[in-house]
């Protein structure tokens, strides 16, 4: 049922710091196996950039953040930059078809959030806000949607239809103040101009129902109520992702496997958006959003296997 951003995670060494000791030989042998050895890995079909830089960083251990000098693994989750052993030029960059705002609960632990993955990999299109410091969305709610399940949530394929009621550019039948400028304010329309007018009206409708920004909430399920009831988010179109299952290693106990981590929710939404709204074949354009996530998934799965947990 739910596919919002929930209690995300990051660093492997933090995951293992309190866990059982691993057998180095066992881990080494697992690392030497081909991806086909892990047939139960649902992420192995992703079209990802080379993760060799992460392999090297893992072997060298923690490194300094170039901005705050904190000791981190792979990246700094407070500055949103790779550490010194992970050159930025070796990290893939993903261009998204719309802007993304991530609203992070103040009690959500920075080191456990996959929201930073989106900022690292799509820096030009992703902004992270720490609640309650979030934007005012009311004036642009005709082009914004929120990923959150609820009684009024719609599927991705129905976005354009439902955004129509929010549009400021919809064509009015009997309203002189119609916002469909400039075409609708012609006092007289000659027959030869009718075609251009219809094209203008169509363009206005299309523009008015175009999604330009999507909002994700980064928190545990129990923390979401305070954010989702904020008056600044009221009236926004809500979208629910219903068919995806999480691969997240910090999945909340007692919750359905359709509760996704933040980066999973972003990725799966974009794949559906690409196919259902843009009407284009998906060819892995957003796969690199899971660049860090897939690497950590395999690393932690292998570690748990060696520890006898699986």
Short mmCIF file of C-alpha atoms in Angstrom, two decimals:
data_model
loop_
_atom_site.label_atom_id
_atom_site.label_comp_id
_atom_site.label_asym_id
_atom_site.label_seq_id
_atom_site.Cartn_x
_atom_site.Cartn_y
_atom_site.Cartn_z
CA UNK A 1 0.00 0.00 0.00
CA UNK A 2 2.61 2.55 0.99
CA UNK A 3 5.42 3.82 -1.17
CA UNK A 4 6.67 6.96 0.49
CA UNK A 5 10.14 7.69 1.81
CA UNK A 6 10.60 5.82 5.03
CA UNK A 7 13.46 5.41 7.50
CA UNK A 8 16.30 5.26 4.97
CA UNK A 9 19.90 4.15 5.58
CA UNK A 10 23.52 4.54 4.52
CA UNK A 11 26.87 3.51 5.87
CA UNK A 12 27.93 -0.11 5.94
CA UNK A 13 30.47 0.23 8.71
CA UNK A 14 27.81 1.79 10.93
CA UNK A 15 25.57 -1.19 10.17
CA UNK A 16 28.34 -3.57 11.19
CA UNK A 17 29.80 -1.64 14.12
CA UNK A 18 27.53 -3.38 16.62
CA UNK A 19 26.96 -6.60 14.73
CA UNK A 20 28.79 -9.95 14.70
CA UNK A 21 32.39 -10.14 13.52
CA UNK A 22 32.72 -11.11 9.91
CA UNK A 23 35.03 -13.71 8.48
CA UNK A 24 37.39 -11.81 6.11
CA UNK A 25 38.01 -14.92 3.99
CA UNK A 26 34.29 -15.54 3.62
CA UNK A 27 33.65 -11.94 2.57
CA UNK A 28 36.56 -12.01 0.12
CA UNK A 29 35.23 -15.16 -1.53
CA UNK A 30 31.79 -13.64 -1.84
CA UNK A 31 33.20 -10.50 -3.43
CA UNK A 32 34.95 -12.61 -6.05
CA UNK A 33 31.71 -14.21 -7.17
CA UNK A 34 29.92 -12.89 -10.24
CA UNK A 35 26.58 -11.05 -9.94
CA UNK A 36 24.87 -14.13 -11.35
CA UNK A 37 25.79 -15.90 -8.13
CA UNK A 38 23.27 -13.75 -6.34
CA UNK A 39 20.17 -14.65 -8.25
CA UNK A 40 18.00 -13.36 -5.43
CA UNK A 41 19.46 -9.86 -5.82
CA UNK A 42 16.64 -7.83 -7.43
CA UNK A 43 19.04 -4.97 -8.17
CA UNK A 44 21.48 -6.91 -10.32
CA UNK A 45 19.79 -6.00 -13.60
CA UNK A 46 20.34 -2.28 -13.14
CA UNK A 47 22.40 -0.43 -15.74
CA UNK A 48 24.90 1.19 -13.41
CA UNK A 49 28.14 3.10 -13.83
CA UNK A 50 31.27 1.30 -12.68
CA UNK A 51 31.34 0.90 -8.91
CA UNK A 52 35.08 0.34 -8.85
CA UNK A 53 35.55 3.67 -7.07
CA UNK A 54 33.34 2.40 -4.22
CA UNK A 55 35.25 -0.88 -4.06
CA UNK A 56 38.51 1.03 -3.66
CA UNK A 57 37.01 3.34 -1.05
CA UNK A 58 35.69 0.36 0.92
CA UNK A 59 39.13 -1.20 1.06
CA UNK A 60 40.79 2.03 2.19
CA UNK A 61 38.19 2.63 4.90
CA UNK A 62 36.80 5.90 6.16
CA UNK A 63 37.97 9.17 4.68
CA UNK A 64 37.56 12.88 5.33
CA UNK A 65 34.72 15.02 4.06
CA UNK A 66 36.33 17.78 1.95
CA UNK A 67 34.02 20.37 3.53
CA UNK A 68 33.63 19.56 7.24
CA UNK A 69 36.58 17.13 7.62
CA UNK A 70 34.35 14.56 9.35
CA UNK A 71 35.33 10.91 8.99
CA UNK A 72 32.84 9.19 6.66
CA UNK A 73 32.46 6.18 4.41
CA UNK A 74 31.80 6.93 0.70
CA UNK A 75 30.15 10.32 1.29
CA UNK A 76 29.29 12.91 3.91
CA UNK A 77 25.61 12.72 4.78
CA UNK A 78 25.56 16.22 6.29
CA UNK A 79 27.39 18.10 3.52
CA UNK A 80 26.01 15.96 0.66
CA UNK A 81 29.41 15.45 -0.99
CA UNK A 82 31.63 12.40 -1.63
CA UNK A 83 34.61 11.88 0.69
CA UNK A 84 38.19 12.42 -0.46
CA UNK A 85 38.65 8.81 -1.58
CA UNK A 86 35.62 9.04 -3.88
CA UNK A 87 36.39 11.62 -6.59
CA UNK A 88 33.27 13.46 -7.72
CA UNK A 89 34.19 12.90 -11.37
CA UNK A 90 33.87 9.14 -10.82
CA UNK A 91 30.33 9.43 -9.45
CA UNK A 92 27.56 9.30 -12.09
CA UNK A 93 25.23 12.25 -12.53
CA UNK A 94 21.56 11.68 -13.30
CA UNK A 95 19.38 14.26 -15.05
CA UNK A 96 15.77 14.13 -13.88
CA UNK A 97 12.64 15.13 -15.86
CA UNK A 98 11.35 17.23 -12.95
CA UNK A 99 12.52 18.77 -9.68
CA UNK A 100 12.41 16.87 -6.40
CA UNK A 101 12.00 18.26 -2.88
CA UNK A 102 12.77 15.95 0.02
CA UNK A 103 11.33 16.95 3.40
CA UNK A 104 13.37 15.31 6.12
CA UNK A 105 12.00 14.85 9.62
CA UNK A 106 14.29 16.55 12.18
CA UNK A 107 14.56 13.31 14.17
CA UNK A 108 15.53 11.22 11.17
CA UNK A 109 19.17 10.21 11.67
CA UNK A 110 21.35 11.69 8.93
CA UNK A 111 23.52 8.59 8.71
CA UNK A 112 20.52 6.34 8.15
CA UNK A 113 18.90 8.30 5.34
CA UNK A 114 19.13 7.38 1.67
CA UNK A 115 17.77 10.82 0.75
CA UNK A 116 21.36 11.99 0.44
CA UNK A 117 21.86 9.50 -2.43
CA UNK A 118 19.44 11.51 -4.56
CA UNK A 119 21.23 14.77 -3.79
CA UNK A 120 24.63 13.26 -4.57
CA UNK A 121 23.56 11.72 -7.86
CA UNK A 122 21.13 14.36 -9.13
CA UNK A 123 22.49 17.54 -7.50
CA UNK A 124 20.85 19.95 -9.96
CA UNK A 125 17.35 18.55 -9.52
CA UNK A 126 17.13 17.58 -5.83
CA UNK A 127 16.75 19.80 -2.76
CA UNK A 128 16.64 18.51 0.82
CA UNK A 129 14.76 20.47 3.50
CA UNK A 130 14.76 19.75 7.22
CA UNK A 131 11.28 20.15 8.65
CA UNK A 132 9.80 22.60 9.65
CA UNK A 133 11.88 24.71 7.22
CA UNK A 134 10.02 23.91 4.00
CA UNK A 135 8.76 26.02 1.07
CA UNK A 136 5.28 27.42 0.54
CA UNK A 137 3.66 25.30 -2.17
CA UNK A 138 0.16 26.74 -2.39
CA UNK A 139 0.77 29.08 -5.34
CA UNK A 140 2.17 26.27 -7.49
CA UNK A 141 0.11 23.30 -6.39
CA UNK A 142 -1.15 22.91 -9.97
CA UNK A 143 2.32 21.63 -10.90
CA UNK A 144 3.36 19.83 -7.71
CA UNK A 145 2.51 16.41 -6.28
CA UNK A 146 3.33 14.62 -3.03
CA UNK A 147 4.27 10.97 -2.72
CA UNK A 148 2.12 9.74 0.14
CA UNK A 149 -0.56 7.06 0.52
CA UNK A 150 -4.05 8.01 1.53
CA UNK A 151 -7.75 7.71 0.67
CA UNK A 152 -7.42 10.33 -2.08
CA UNK A 153 -4.08 9.18 -3.50
CA UNK A 154 -3.90 8.47 -7.22
CA UNK A 155 -1.61 6.36 -9.38
CA UNK A 156 1.19 7.82 -11.47
CA UNK A 157 -0.69 7.30 -14.74
CA UNK A 158 -3.56 9.48 -13.48
CA UNK A 159 -1.42 12.48 -12.53
CA UNK A 160 -2.24 14.69 -15.54
CA UNK A 161 -5.98 14.08 -15.20
CA UNK A 162 -6.09 14.98 -11.51
CA UNK A 163 -3.80 18.01 -11.84
CA UNK A 164 -6.40 19.67 -14.05
CA UNK A 165 -8.46 20.77 -11.06
CA UNK A 166 -5.44 22.60 -9.66
CA UNK A 167 -4.36 24.34 -12.84
CA UNK A 168 -4.26 28.09 -13.05
CA UNK A 169 -4.11 27.98 -16.81
CA UNK A 170 -7.29 26.06 -17.49
CA UNK A 171 -9.55 27.56 -20.14
CA UNK A 172 -12.72 29.15 -18.80
CA UNK A 173 -15.95 28.90 -20.72
CA UNK A 174 -17.71 32.01 -19.41
CA UNK A 175 -15.14 33.86 -17.33
CA UNK A 176 -13.74 37.13 -18.65
CA UNK A 177 -10.87 36.83 -16.20
CA UNK A 178 -9.72 33.57 -17.70
CA UNK A 179 -5.97 33.18 -17.34
CA UNK A 180 -5.47 31.76 -20.82
CA UNK A 181 -3.61 34.83 -21.98
CA UNK A 182 -2.91 36.17 -24.48
CA UNK A 183 -4.99 34.21 -26.95
CA UNK A 184 -8.30 34.38 -25.11
CA UNK A 185 -8.35 38.16 -24.84
CA UNK A 186 -8.89 38.78 -28.54
CA UNK A 187 -12.06 40.79 -29.03
CA UNK A 188 -12.65 39.31 -32.42
CA UNK A 189 -11.49 36.06 -33.97
CA UNK A 190 -11.22 35.73 -37.70
CA UNK A 191 -11.79 32.27 -39.21
CA UNK A 192 -8.15 32.00 -40.23
CA UNK A 193 -7.14 32.69 -36.63
CA UNK A 194 -9.35 29.96 -35.16
CA UNK A 195 -6.76 27.25 -35.69
CA UNK A 196 -4.09 29.27 -33.88
CA UNK A 197 -6.50 29.95 -31.02
CA UNK A 198 -7.29 26.27 -30.60
CA UNK A 199 -3.58 25.49 -30.57
CA UNK A 200 -3.04 28.14 -27.91
CA UNK A 201 -5.87 26.77 -25.75
CA UNK A 202 -4.50 23.25 -26.12
CA UNK A 203 -1.03 24.49 -25.17
CA UNK A 204 -2.43 26.25 -22.11
CA UNK A 205 -4.19 23.10 -20.98
CA UNK A 206 -1.08 21.02 -21.53
CA UNK A 207 1.09 23.50 -19.66
CA UNK A 208 -1.42 23.69 -16.85
CA UNK A 209 -1.41 19.96 -16.19
CA UNK A 210 2.34 19.44 -16.41
CA UNK A 211 3.98 18.12 -13.27
CA UNK A 212 7.12 20.09 -12.48
CA UNK A 213 7.97 19.06 -8.94
CA UNK A 214 7.46 16.02 -6.74
CA UNK A 215 7.77 15.96 -2.94
CA UNK A 216 9.00 13.05 -0.83
CA UNK A 217 8.93 12.75 2.96
CA UNK A 218 12.02 11.26 4.56
CA UNK A 219 11.06 9.79 7.93
CA UNK A 220 9.86 6.69 9.68
CA UNK A 221 6.18 5.91 9.32
CA UNK A 222 5.52 6.89 12.93
CA UNK A 223 7.06 10.32 12.33
CA UNK A 224 5.12 11.22 9.20
CA UNK A 225 1.96 12.54 10.83
CA UNK A 226 3.49 15.82 11.93
CA UNK A 227 4.75 16.56 8.43
CA UNK A 228 1.80 15.36 6.38
CA UNK A 229 -0.64 17.43 8.45
CA UNK A 230 1.36 20.64 7.95
CA UNK A 231 -0.87 23.28 6.39
CA UNK A 232 1.74 24.00 3.71
CA UNK A 233 1.21 20.52 2.27
CA UNK A 234 -2.57 20.55 2.36
CA UNK A 235 -4.39 20.43 -0.97
CA UNK A 236 -1.51 18.91 -2.89
CA UNK A 237 -2.18 16.01 -5.21
CA UNK A 238 -1.07 12.81 -3.47
CA UNK A 239 0.43 9.89 -5.38
CA UNK A 240 0.79 6.34 -4.15
CA UNK A 241 3.17 3.68 -5.44
CA UNK A 242 1.55 0.31 -4.86
CA UNK A 243 3.40 -2.38 -6.78
CA UNK A 244 7.05 -2.13 -5.72
CA UNK A 245 8.78 -4.08 -2.96
CA UNK A 246 11.66 -2.75 -0.91
CA UNK A 247 15.19 -4.11 -0.87
CA UNK A 248 16.06 -1.92 2.08
CA UNK A 249 18.17 -3.56 4.78
CA UNK A 250 16.69 -1.41 7.57
CA UNK A 251 13.08 -2.23 6.77
CA UNK A 252 10.71 -1.40 9.62
CA UNK A 253 9.43 -4.41 11.51
CA UNK A 254 5.76 -5.11 11.10
CA UNK A 255 5.41 -2.93 8.00
CA UNK A 256 4.52 -4.21 4.50
CA UNK A 257 7.36 -4.80 2.06
CA UNK A 258 5.84 -2.09 -0.13
CA UNK A 259 7.18 0.53 2.32
CA UNK A 260 10.13 1.85 0.34
CA UNK A 261 13.24 3.71 1.40
CA UNK A 262 13.49 7.28 0.12
CA UNK A 263 15.82 6.56 -2.79
CA UNK A 264 13.77 3.54 -3.86
CA UNK A 265 10.58 5.61 -3.86
CA UNK A 266 12.25 8.30 -5.97
CA UNK A 267 13.65 5.78 -8.42
CA UNK A 268 10.46 3.78 -8.90
CA UNK A 269 8.35 6.92 -9.23
CA UNK A 270 10.62 8.22 -11.99
CA UNK A 271 10.54 4.91 -13.87
CA UNK A 272 6.73 4.91 -13.78
CA UNK A 273 6.60 8.61 -14.68
CA UNK A 274 8.88 8.03 -17.66
CA UNK A 275 6.64 5.27 -19.00
CA UNK A 276 3.17 6.44 -17.98
CA UNK A 277 3.44 10.21 -18.40
CA UNK A 278 6.31 10.84 -20.80
CA UNK A 279 5.21 7.79 -22.80
CA UNK A 280 8.78 6.75 -23.53
CA UNK A 281 10.49 3.39 -23.31
CA UNK A 282 12.54 3.09 -20.18
CA UNK A 283 16.16 2.25 -20.94
CA UNK A 284 17.83 2.65 -17.57
CA UNK A 285 17.97 6.46 -17.58
CA UNK A 286 17.53 6.69 -13.79
CA UNK A 287 19.21 3.45 -12.72
CA UNK A 288 22.24 5.29 -11.38
CA UNK A 289 20.07 6.80 -8.67
CA UNK A 290 20.62 3.41 -7.02
CA UNK A 291 24.41 3.61 -7.50
CA UNK A 292 25.15 3.75 -3.76
CA UNK A 293 22.07 1.83 -2.67
CA UNK A 294 22.78 -1.26 -4.79
CA UNK A 295 26.42 -1.33 -3.70
CA UNK A 296 25.48 -1.20 -0.03
CA UNK A 297 22.71 -3.73 -0.52
CA UNK A 298 25.15 -6.32 -1.86
CA UNK A 299 27.81 -5.46 0.71
CA UNK A 300 25.44 -5.81 3.66
CA UNK A 301 23.78 -8.94 2.25
CA UNK A 302 27.20 -10.57 1.91
CA UNK A 303 28.19 -9.53 5.42
CA UNK A 304 24.99 -10.97 6.89
CA UNK A 305 25.52 -14.17 4.95
CA UNK A 306 29.02 -14.51 6.41
CA UNK A 307 27.67 -13.79 9.87
CA UNK A 308 25.21 -16.64 9.50
CA UNK A 309 22.12 -14.46 9.43
CA UNK A 310 20.91 -15.86 6.12
#
